[in-house]
Coordinates of C-alpha atoms and ligand atoms in Angstrom, one line a residue:
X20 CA -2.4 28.6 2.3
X21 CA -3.9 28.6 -1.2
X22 CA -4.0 25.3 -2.8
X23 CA -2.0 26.0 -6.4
X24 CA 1.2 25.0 -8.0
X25 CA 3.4 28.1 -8.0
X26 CA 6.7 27.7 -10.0
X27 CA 9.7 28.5 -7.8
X28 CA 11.9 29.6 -11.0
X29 CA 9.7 31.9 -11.3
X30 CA 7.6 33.0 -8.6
X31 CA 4.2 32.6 -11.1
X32 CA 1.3 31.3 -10.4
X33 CA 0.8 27.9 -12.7
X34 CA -2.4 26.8 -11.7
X35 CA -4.8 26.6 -8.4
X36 CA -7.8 24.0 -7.0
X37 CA -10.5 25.1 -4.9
X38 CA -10.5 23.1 -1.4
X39 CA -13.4 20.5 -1.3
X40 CA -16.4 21.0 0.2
X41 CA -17.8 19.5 3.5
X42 CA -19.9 17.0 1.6
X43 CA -16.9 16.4 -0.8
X44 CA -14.8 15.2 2.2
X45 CA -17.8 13.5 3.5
X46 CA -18.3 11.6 0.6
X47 CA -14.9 10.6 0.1
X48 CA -14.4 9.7 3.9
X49 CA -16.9 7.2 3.8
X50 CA -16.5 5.7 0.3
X51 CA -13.2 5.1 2.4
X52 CA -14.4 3.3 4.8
X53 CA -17.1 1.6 2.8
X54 CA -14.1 0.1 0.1
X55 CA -12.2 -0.4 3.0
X56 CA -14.7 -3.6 4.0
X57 CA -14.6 -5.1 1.2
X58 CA -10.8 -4.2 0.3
X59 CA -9.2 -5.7 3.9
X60 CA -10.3 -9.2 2.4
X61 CA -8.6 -9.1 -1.3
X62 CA -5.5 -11.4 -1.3
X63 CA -1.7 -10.4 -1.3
X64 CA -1.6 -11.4 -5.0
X65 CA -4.3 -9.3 -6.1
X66 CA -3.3 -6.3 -4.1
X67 CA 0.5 -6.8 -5.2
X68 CA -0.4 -7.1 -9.2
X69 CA -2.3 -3.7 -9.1
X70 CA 0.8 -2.6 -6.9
X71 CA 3.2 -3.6 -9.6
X72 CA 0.8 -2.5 -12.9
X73 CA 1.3 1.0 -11.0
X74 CA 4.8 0.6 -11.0
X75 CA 5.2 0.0 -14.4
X76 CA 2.9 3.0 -14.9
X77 CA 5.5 5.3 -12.9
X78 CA 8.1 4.1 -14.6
X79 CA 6.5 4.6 -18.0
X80 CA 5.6 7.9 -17.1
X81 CA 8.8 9.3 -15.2
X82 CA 9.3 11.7 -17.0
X83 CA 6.1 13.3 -16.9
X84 CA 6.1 12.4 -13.2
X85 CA 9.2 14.5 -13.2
X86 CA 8.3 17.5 -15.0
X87 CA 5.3 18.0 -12.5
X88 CA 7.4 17.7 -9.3
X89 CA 10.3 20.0 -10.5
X90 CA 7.3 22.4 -11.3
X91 CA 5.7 22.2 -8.5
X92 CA 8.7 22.4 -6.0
X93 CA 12.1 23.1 -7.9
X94 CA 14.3 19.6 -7.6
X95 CA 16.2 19.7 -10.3
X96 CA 14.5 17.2 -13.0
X97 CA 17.6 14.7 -12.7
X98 CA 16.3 14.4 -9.2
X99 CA 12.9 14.3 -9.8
X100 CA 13.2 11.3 -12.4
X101 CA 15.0 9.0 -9.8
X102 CA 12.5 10.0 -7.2
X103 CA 9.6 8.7 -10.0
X104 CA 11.8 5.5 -10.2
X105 CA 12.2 5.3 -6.6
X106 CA 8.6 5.3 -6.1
X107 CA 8.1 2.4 -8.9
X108 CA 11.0 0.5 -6.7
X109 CA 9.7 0.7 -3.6
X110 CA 6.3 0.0 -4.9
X111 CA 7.9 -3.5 -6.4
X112 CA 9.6 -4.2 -3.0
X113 CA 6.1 -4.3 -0.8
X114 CA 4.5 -6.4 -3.4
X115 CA 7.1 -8.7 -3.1
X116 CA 7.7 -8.8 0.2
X117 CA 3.9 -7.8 1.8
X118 CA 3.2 -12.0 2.1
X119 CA 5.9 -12.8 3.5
X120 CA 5.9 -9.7 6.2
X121 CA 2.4 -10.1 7.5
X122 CA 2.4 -14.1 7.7
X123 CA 1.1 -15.1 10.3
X124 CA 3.6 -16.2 13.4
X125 CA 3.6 -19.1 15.0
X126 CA 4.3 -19.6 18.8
X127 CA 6.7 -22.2 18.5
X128 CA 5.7 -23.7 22.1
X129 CA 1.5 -23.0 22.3
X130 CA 1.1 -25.8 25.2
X131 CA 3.5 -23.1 27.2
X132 CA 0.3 -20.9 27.1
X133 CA -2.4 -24.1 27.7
X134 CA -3.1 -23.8 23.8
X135 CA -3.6 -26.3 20.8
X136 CA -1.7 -23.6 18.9
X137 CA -1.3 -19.6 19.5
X138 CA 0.0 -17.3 16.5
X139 CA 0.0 -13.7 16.0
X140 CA -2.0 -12.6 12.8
X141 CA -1.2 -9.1 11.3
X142 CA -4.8 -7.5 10.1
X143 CA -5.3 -4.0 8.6
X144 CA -6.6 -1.3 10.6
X145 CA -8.8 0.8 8.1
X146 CA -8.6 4.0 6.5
X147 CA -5.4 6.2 7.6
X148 CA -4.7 9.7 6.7
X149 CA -1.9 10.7 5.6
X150 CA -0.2 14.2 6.1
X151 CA 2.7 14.5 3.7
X152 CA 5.1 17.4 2.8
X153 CA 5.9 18.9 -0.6
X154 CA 10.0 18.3 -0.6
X155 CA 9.6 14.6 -2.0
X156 CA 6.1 14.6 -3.3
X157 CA 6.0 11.5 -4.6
X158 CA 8.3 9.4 -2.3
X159 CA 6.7 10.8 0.7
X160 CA 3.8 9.5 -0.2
X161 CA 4.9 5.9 -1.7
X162 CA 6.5 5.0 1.4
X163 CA 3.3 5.2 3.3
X164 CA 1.0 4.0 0.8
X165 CA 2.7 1.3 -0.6
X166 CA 2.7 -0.6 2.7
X167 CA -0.8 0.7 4.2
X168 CA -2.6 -0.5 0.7
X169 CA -0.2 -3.9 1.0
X170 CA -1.1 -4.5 4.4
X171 CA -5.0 -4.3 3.5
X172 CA -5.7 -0.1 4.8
X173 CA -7.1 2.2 2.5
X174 CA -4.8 5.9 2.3
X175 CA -6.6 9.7 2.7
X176 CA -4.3 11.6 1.5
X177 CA -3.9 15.4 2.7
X178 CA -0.3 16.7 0.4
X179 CA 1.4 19.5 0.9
X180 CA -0.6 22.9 -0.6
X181 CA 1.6 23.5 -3.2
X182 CA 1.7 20.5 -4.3
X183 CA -2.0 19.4 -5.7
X184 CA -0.7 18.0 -9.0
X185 CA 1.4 15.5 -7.6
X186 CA -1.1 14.4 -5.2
X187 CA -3.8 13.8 -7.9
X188 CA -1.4 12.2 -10.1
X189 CA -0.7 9.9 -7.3
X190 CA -4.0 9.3 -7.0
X191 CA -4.6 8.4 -10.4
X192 CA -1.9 6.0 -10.7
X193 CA -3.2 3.6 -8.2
X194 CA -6.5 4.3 -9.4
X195 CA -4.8 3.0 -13.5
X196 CA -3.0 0.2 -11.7
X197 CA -6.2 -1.7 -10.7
X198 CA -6.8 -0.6 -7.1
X199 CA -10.8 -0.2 -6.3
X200 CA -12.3 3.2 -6.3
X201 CA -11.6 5.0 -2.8
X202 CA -8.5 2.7 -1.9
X203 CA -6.9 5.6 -2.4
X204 CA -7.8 9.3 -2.7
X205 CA -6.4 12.7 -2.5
X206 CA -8.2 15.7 -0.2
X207 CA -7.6 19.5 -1.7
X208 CA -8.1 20.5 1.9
X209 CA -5.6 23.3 4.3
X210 CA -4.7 22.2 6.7
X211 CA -6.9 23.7 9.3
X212 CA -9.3 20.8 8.1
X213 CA -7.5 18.0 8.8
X214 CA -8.8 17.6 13.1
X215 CA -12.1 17.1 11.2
X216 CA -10.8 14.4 9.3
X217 CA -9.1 13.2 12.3
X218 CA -12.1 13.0 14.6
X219 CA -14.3 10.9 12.4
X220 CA -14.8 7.8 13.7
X221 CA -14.1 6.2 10.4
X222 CA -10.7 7.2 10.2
X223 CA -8.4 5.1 12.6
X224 CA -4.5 6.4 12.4
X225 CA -2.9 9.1 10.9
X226 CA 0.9 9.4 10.0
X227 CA 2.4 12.8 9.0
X228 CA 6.0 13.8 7.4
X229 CA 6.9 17.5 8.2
X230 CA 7.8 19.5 10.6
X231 CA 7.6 19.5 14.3
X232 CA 4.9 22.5 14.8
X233 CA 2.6 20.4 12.5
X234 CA 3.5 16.6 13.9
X235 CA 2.7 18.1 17.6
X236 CA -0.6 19.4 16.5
X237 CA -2.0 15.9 14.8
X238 CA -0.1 14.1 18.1
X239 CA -2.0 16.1 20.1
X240 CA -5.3 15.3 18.2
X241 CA -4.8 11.5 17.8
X242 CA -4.0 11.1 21.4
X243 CA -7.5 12.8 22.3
X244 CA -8.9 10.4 20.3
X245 CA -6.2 7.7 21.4
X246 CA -5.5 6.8 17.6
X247 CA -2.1 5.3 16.6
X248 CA 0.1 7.9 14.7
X249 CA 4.0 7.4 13.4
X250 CA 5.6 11.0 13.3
X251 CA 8.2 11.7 10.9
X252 CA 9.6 15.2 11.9
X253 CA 12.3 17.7 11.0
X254 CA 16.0 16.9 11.7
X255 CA 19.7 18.6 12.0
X256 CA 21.8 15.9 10.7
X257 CA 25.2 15.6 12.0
X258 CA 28.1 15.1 9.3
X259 CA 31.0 13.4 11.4
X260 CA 35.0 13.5 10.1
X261 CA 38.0 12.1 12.2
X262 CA 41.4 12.1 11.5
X263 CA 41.4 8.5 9.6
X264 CA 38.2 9.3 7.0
X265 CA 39.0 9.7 3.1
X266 CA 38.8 13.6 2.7
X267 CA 38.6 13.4 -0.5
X268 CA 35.6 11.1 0.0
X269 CA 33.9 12.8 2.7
X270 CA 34.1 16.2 1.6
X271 CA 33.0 14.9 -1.8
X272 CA 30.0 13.4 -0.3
X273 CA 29.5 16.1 2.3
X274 CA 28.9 18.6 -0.4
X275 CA 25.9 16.0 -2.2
X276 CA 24.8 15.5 1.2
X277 CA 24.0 18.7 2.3
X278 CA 22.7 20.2 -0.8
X279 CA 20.5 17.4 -2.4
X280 CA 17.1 18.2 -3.2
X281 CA 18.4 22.1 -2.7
X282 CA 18.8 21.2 0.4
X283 CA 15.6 20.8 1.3
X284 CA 15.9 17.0 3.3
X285 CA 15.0 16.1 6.7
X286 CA 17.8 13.2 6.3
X287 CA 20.2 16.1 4.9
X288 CA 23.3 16.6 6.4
X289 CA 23.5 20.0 8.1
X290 CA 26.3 20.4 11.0
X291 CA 29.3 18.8 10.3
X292 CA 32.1 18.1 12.8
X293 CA 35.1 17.9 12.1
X294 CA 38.3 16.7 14.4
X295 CA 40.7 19.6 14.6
X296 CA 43.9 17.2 12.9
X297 CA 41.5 17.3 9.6
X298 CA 39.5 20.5 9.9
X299 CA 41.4 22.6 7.5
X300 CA 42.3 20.2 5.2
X301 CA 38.6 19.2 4.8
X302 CA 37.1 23.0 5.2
X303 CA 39.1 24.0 2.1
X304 CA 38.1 20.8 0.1
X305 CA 34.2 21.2 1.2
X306 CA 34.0 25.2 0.7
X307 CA 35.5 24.5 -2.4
X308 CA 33.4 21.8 -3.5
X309 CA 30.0 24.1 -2.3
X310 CA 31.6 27.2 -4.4
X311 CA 31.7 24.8 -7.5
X312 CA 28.6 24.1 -7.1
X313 CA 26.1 25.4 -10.4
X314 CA 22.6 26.8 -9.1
X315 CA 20.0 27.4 -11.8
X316 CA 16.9 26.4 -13.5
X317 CA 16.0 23.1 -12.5
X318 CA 15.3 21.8 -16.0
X319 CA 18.4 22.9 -16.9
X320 CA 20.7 19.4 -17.3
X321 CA 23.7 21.6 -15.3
X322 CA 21.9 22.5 -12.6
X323 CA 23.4 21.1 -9.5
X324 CA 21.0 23.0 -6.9
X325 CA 17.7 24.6 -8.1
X326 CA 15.8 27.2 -6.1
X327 CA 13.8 26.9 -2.4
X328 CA 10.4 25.5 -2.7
X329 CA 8.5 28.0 -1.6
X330 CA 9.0 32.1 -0.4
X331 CA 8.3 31.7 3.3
X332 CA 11.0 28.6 3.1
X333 CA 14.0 31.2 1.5
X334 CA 13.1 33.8 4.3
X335 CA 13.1 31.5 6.8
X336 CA 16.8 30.4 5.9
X337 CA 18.0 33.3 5.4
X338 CA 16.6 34.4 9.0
X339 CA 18.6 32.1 10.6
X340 CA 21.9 33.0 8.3
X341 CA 21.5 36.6 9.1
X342 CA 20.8 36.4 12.8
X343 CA 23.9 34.2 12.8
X344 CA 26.2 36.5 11.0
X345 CA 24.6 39.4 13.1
X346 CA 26.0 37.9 16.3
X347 CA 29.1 37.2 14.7
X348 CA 29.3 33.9 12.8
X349 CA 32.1 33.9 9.5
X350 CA 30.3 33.1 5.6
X351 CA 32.7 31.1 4.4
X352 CA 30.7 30.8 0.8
X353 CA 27.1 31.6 -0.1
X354 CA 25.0 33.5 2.6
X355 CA 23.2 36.4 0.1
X356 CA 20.4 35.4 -2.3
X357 CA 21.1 35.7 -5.8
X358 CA 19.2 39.2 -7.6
X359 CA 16.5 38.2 -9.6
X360 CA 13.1 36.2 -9.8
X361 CA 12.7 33.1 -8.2
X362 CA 13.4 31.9 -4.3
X363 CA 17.4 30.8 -5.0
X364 CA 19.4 30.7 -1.9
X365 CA 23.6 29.7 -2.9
X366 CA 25.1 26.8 -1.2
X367 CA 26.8 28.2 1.6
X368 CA 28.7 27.2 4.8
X369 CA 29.5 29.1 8.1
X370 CA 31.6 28.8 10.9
X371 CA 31.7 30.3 14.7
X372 CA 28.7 29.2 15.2
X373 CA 27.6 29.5 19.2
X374 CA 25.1 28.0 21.2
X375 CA 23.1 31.2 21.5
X376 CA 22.2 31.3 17.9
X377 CA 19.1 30.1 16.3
X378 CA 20.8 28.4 13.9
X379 CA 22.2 26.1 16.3
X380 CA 19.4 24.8 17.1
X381 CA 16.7 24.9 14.5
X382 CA 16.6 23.0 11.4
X383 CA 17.9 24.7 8.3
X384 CA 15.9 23.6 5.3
X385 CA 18.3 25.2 2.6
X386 CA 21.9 24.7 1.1
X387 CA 23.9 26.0 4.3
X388 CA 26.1 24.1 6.2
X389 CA 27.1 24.9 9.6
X390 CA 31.0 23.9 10.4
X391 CA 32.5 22.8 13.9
X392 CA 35.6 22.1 15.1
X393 CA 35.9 18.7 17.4
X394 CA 39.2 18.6 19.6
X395 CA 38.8 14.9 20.3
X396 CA 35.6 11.6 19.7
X397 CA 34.2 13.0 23.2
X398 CA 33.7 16.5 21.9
X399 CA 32.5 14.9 18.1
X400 CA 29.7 12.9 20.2
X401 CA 28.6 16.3 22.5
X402 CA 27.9 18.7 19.7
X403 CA 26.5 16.0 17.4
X404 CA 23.9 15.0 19.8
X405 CA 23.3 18.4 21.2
X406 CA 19.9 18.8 19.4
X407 CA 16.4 18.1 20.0
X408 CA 16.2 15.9 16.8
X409 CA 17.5 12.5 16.0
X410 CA 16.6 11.6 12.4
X411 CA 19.7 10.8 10.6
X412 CA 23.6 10.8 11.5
X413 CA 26.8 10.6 9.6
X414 CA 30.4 9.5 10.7
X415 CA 33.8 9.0 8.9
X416 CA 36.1 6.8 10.3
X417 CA 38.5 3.9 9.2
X418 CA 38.9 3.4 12.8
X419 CA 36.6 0.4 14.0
X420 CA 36.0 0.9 17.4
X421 CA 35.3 4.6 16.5
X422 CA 32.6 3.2 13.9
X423 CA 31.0 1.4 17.0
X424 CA 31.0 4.4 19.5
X425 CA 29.5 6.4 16.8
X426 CA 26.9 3.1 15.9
X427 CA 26.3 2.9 19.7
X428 CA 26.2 6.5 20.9
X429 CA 24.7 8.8 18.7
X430 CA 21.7 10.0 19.5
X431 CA 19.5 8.8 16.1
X432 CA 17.3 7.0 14.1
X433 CA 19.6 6.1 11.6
X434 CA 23.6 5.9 11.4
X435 CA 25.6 5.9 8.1
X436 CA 29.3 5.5 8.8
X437 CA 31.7 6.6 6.0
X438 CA 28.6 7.2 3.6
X439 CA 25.7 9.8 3.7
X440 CA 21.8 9.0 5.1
X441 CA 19.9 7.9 2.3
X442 CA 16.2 6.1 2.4
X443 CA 15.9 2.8 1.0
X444 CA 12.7 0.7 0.5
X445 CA 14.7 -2.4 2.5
X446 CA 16.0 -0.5 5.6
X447 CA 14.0 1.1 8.6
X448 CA 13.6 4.6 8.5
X449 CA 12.6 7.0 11.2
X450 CA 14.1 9.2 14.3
X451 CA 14.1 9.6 17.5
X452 CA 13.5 13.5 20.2
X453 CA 11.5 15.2 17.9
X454 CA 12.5 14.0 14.7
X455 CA 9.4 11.5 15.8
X456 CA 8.6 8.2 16.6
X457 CA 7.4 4.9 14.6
X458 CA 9.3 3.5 11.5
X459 CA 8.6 3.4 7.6
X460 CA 10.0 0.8 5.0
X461 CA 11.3 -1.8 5.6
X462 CA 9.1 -5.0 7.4
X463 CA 8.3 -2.7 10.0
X464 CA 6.8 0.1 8.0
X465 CA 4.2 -2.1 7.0
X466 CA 3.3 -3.4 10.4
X467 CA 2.9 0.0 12.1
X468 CA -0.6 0.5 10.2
X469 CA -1.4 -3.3 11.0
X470 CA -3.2 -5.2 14.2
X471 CA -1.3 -7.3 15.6
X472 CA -3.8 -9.7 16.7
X473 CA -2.9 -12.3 19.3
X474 CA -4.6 -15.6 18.6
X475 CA -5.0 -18.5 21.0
X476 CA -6.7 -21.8 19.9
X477 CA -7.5 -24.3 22.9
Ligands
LIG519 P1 4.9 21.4 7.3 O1 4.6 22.9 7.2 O2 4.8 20.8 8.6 O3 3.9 20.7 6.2 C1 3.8 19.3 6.1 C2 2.4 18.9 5.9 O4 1.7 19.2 7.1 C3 1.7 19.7 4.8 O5 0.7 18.9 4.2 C4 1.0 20.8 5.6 O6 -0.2 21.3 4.9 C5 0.6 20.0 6.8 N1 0.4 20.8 8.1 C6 1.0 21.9 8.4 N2 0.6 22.4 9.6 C7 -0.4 21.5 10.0 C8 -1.2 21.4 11.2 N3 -1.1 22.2 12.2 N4 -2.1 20.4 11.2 C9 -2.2 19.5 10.2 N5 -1.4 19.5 9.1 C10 -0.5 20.5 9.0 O7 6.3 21.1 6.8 P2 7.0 21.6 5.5 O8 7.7 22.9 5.9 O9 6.1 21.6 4.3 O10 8.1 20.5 5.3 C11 9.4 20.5 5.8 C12 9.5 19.8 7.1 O11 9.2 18.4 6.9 C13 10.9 19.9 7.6 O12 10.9 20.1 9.0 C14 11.5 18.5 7.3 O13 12.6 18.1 8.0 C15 10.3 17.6 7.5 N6 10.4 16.4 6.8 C16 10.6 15.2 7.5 C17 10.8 14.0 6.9 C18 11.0 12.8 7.7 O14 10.9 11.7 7.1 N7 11.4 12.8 8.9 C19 10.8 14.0 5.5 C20 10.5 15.1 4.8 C21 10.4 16.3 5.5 P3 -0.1 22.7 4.2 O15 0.9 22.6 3.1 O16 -1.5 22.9 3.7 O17 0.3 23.7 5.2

């Protein structure tokens, strides 16, 4: 895949980057690894006031930061500003909170194991690679390297293709905020160079967000080499209603959770199950509330859902939609692509969906919702977990001990009861099948790039 910004709206070409050269990557792995000895001893402090000057810089800047991700990608710019400030936010939150995260731990009872004293002592592994997807280009990439620069690693970052402006903007905010030369740096590379990268001795974990073709194949790699990896995969959301949930609520919140970010989230919600007492009554409110729905230009302030990110992404939707409706599924809205330039794809939901359909089973990165009915909780809990992912799940309910069945038995990462899956700088976030393994955010983002160095003192 060329490395360029193509604009979505329109289809045009904006700009493209040649791919670096061997000796380019060279010569930024191992300025890498050369910062990366002197930068595992700078203090908490000093990393956390260059962490915070780049803050304020994306915050300063959102706008900018803004107008280059809706370019790149198509998020409407509403979007793309909060994702700016998000970034800035979760920035703030590890250099606040790195200290305290990585302090060392004392065993409380060290003559237990013959010792004077025994702690555990978190110490940074060294320059990690980063594989990151265009849908949030800037948050993707804050909540890995926020933490990994925190915690004392240096970041390689290989972005998403069609994303190249975002990734060197990144790269020069940290760069404006203080941080040493080769902390952090972005590689123009394809990905067909990234094993390369992933071989070199000097490169010791690797953590990649996309999808499961892609997470498989730097797995595969890193376990050859036996170096640690935390996969963030694809997902198929489920969107739970029972009898007791607010309608008005859910179907409100269904709609914004389905199509955010043109629907184009792993944490999206993208089957949704509803008990047979409500379906009706929540099918007309969420069809409605999808049909209402404005899609546009993304720099347009009444845009509510802008176009698919890239070509290949709209066909690959509207594979799945067809195939579905070819073996019999019902459009409900949506489900035929606008005339026109640009990759726009409507919001759209279906229903009689069966298991032999692709769409079933594969993730659909686009505005369509697929609609079950749910006799009884049993039923609710089979066709939610009846996917290989496990990222994100979603259940209404006033009813408390429905709340817990769904806390306890759903099959993901992540439950959100009477709300919709969002990412926050203070909670875990990550999945479970193949949605992947290891956690962001949160304390334990910040300790999966760490060594967690036992230490005995006799
Ligand atoms: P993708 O094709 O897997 O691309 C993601 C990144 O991986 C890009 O940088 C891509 O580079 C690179 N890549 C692709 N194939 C690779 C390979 N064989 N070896 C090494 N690198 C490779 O995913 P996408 O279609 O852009 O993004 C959508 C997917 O990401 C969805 O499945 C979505 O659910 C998932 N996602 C997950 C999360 C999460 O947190 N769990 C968050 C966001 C998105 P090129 O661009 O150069 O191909």
């Amino acid at each position: 895949m060329a490395i360029a910004t193509i604009n979505p709206t329109t289809g045009e070409t904006v700009r493209t980057f040649p791919e670096l050269s061997e000796s380019e990557i060279e010569r930024k792995v191992g300025l890498a690894h050369k910062r990366w000895r002197t930068y595992r001893d700078t203090g908490f402090d000093e990393r956390a006031e260059w962490m915070r000057t780049g803050a304020d810089l994306l915050e300063q800047e959102a706008d900018a930061a803004a107008r280059l991700m809706t370019t790149e990608m198509g998020k409407t710019l509403a979007a793309a500003r909060g994702e700016a400030l998000k970034c800035a936010r979760g920035m703030r939150y590890y250099a606040d909170n790195a200290a305290e995260f990585l302090a060392d731990e004392p065993l409380a009872d060290p003559a237990a194991v013959g010792a004077r004293h025994a702690l555990s002592r978190y110490r940074p592994l060294g320059p990690v690679l980063a594989v990151m997807p265009w849908n949030f280009p800037m948050w993707q990439v804050m909540r890995f390297a926020a933490p990994a620069l925190m915690a004392g690693n240096v970041g390689l970052l290989k972005h998403a293709s069609n994303v190249p402006q975002c990734a060197l903007y990144l790269e020069d905010v940290f760069r404006r905020g203080g941080f040493p030369e080769g902390c952090f740096q972005t590689l123009l590379i394809s990905s067909g160079r990234v094993e390369a990268i992933l071989r070199d001795p000097r490169v010791v974990a690797a953590t990649l967000t996309g999808s499961e073709p892609a997470g498989r194949s730097v797995a595969a790699i890193c376990g050859d080499e036996v170096k640690h990896t935390v996969l963030e995969l694809g997902g198929s959301d489920p969107f739970v209603v029972m009898p007791s949930a607010d309608l008005d609520r859910a179907a409100e919140t269904a709609v914004d959770a389905r199509v955010q970010n043109n629907g184009q989230s792993c944490i999206a919600a993208k089957r949704f199950i509803v008990h047979s007492d409500v379906y009706d009554a929540f099918t007309d409110r969420f069809v409605a509330g999808m049909r209402a729905l404005t899609v546009g230009d993304p720099f347009d302030p009444a845009t509510d859902v802008g176009p698919l990110a890239t070509e290949r992404g709209r066909a690959a939707v509207e594979e799945l939609v067809d195939e579905a409706v070819a073996r019999g599924a019902k459009v409900l809205c949506g489900g035929r692509r606008p005339p026109g330039p640009g990759w726009f794809y409507p919001p759209t939901v279906i229903t009689g969906i069966t298991r032999d359909m692709r769409i079933f089973t594969e993730e659909v990165f686009g505005p369509v919702a697929t609609l079950f009915r749910a006799a009884d909780i049993e039923e609710a809990l089979e066709i939610a977990n009846a996917t290989t992912f496990g990222l994100g799940s979603n259940a209404w309910t006033r009813d408390e001990a429905e709340q817990d069945r769904f806390i306890s038995d759903l099959d993901a990462g992540q439950v959100f009861i009477n709300g919709k899956t969002v990412s926050y700088p203070d909670l875990p976030f990550g999945g479970v099948k193949h949605s992947g393994y290891g956690r962001e955010l949160s304390a334990h983002g910040i300790r999966e790039f760490c060594n967690l160095k036992t230490v005995w003192i006799g």
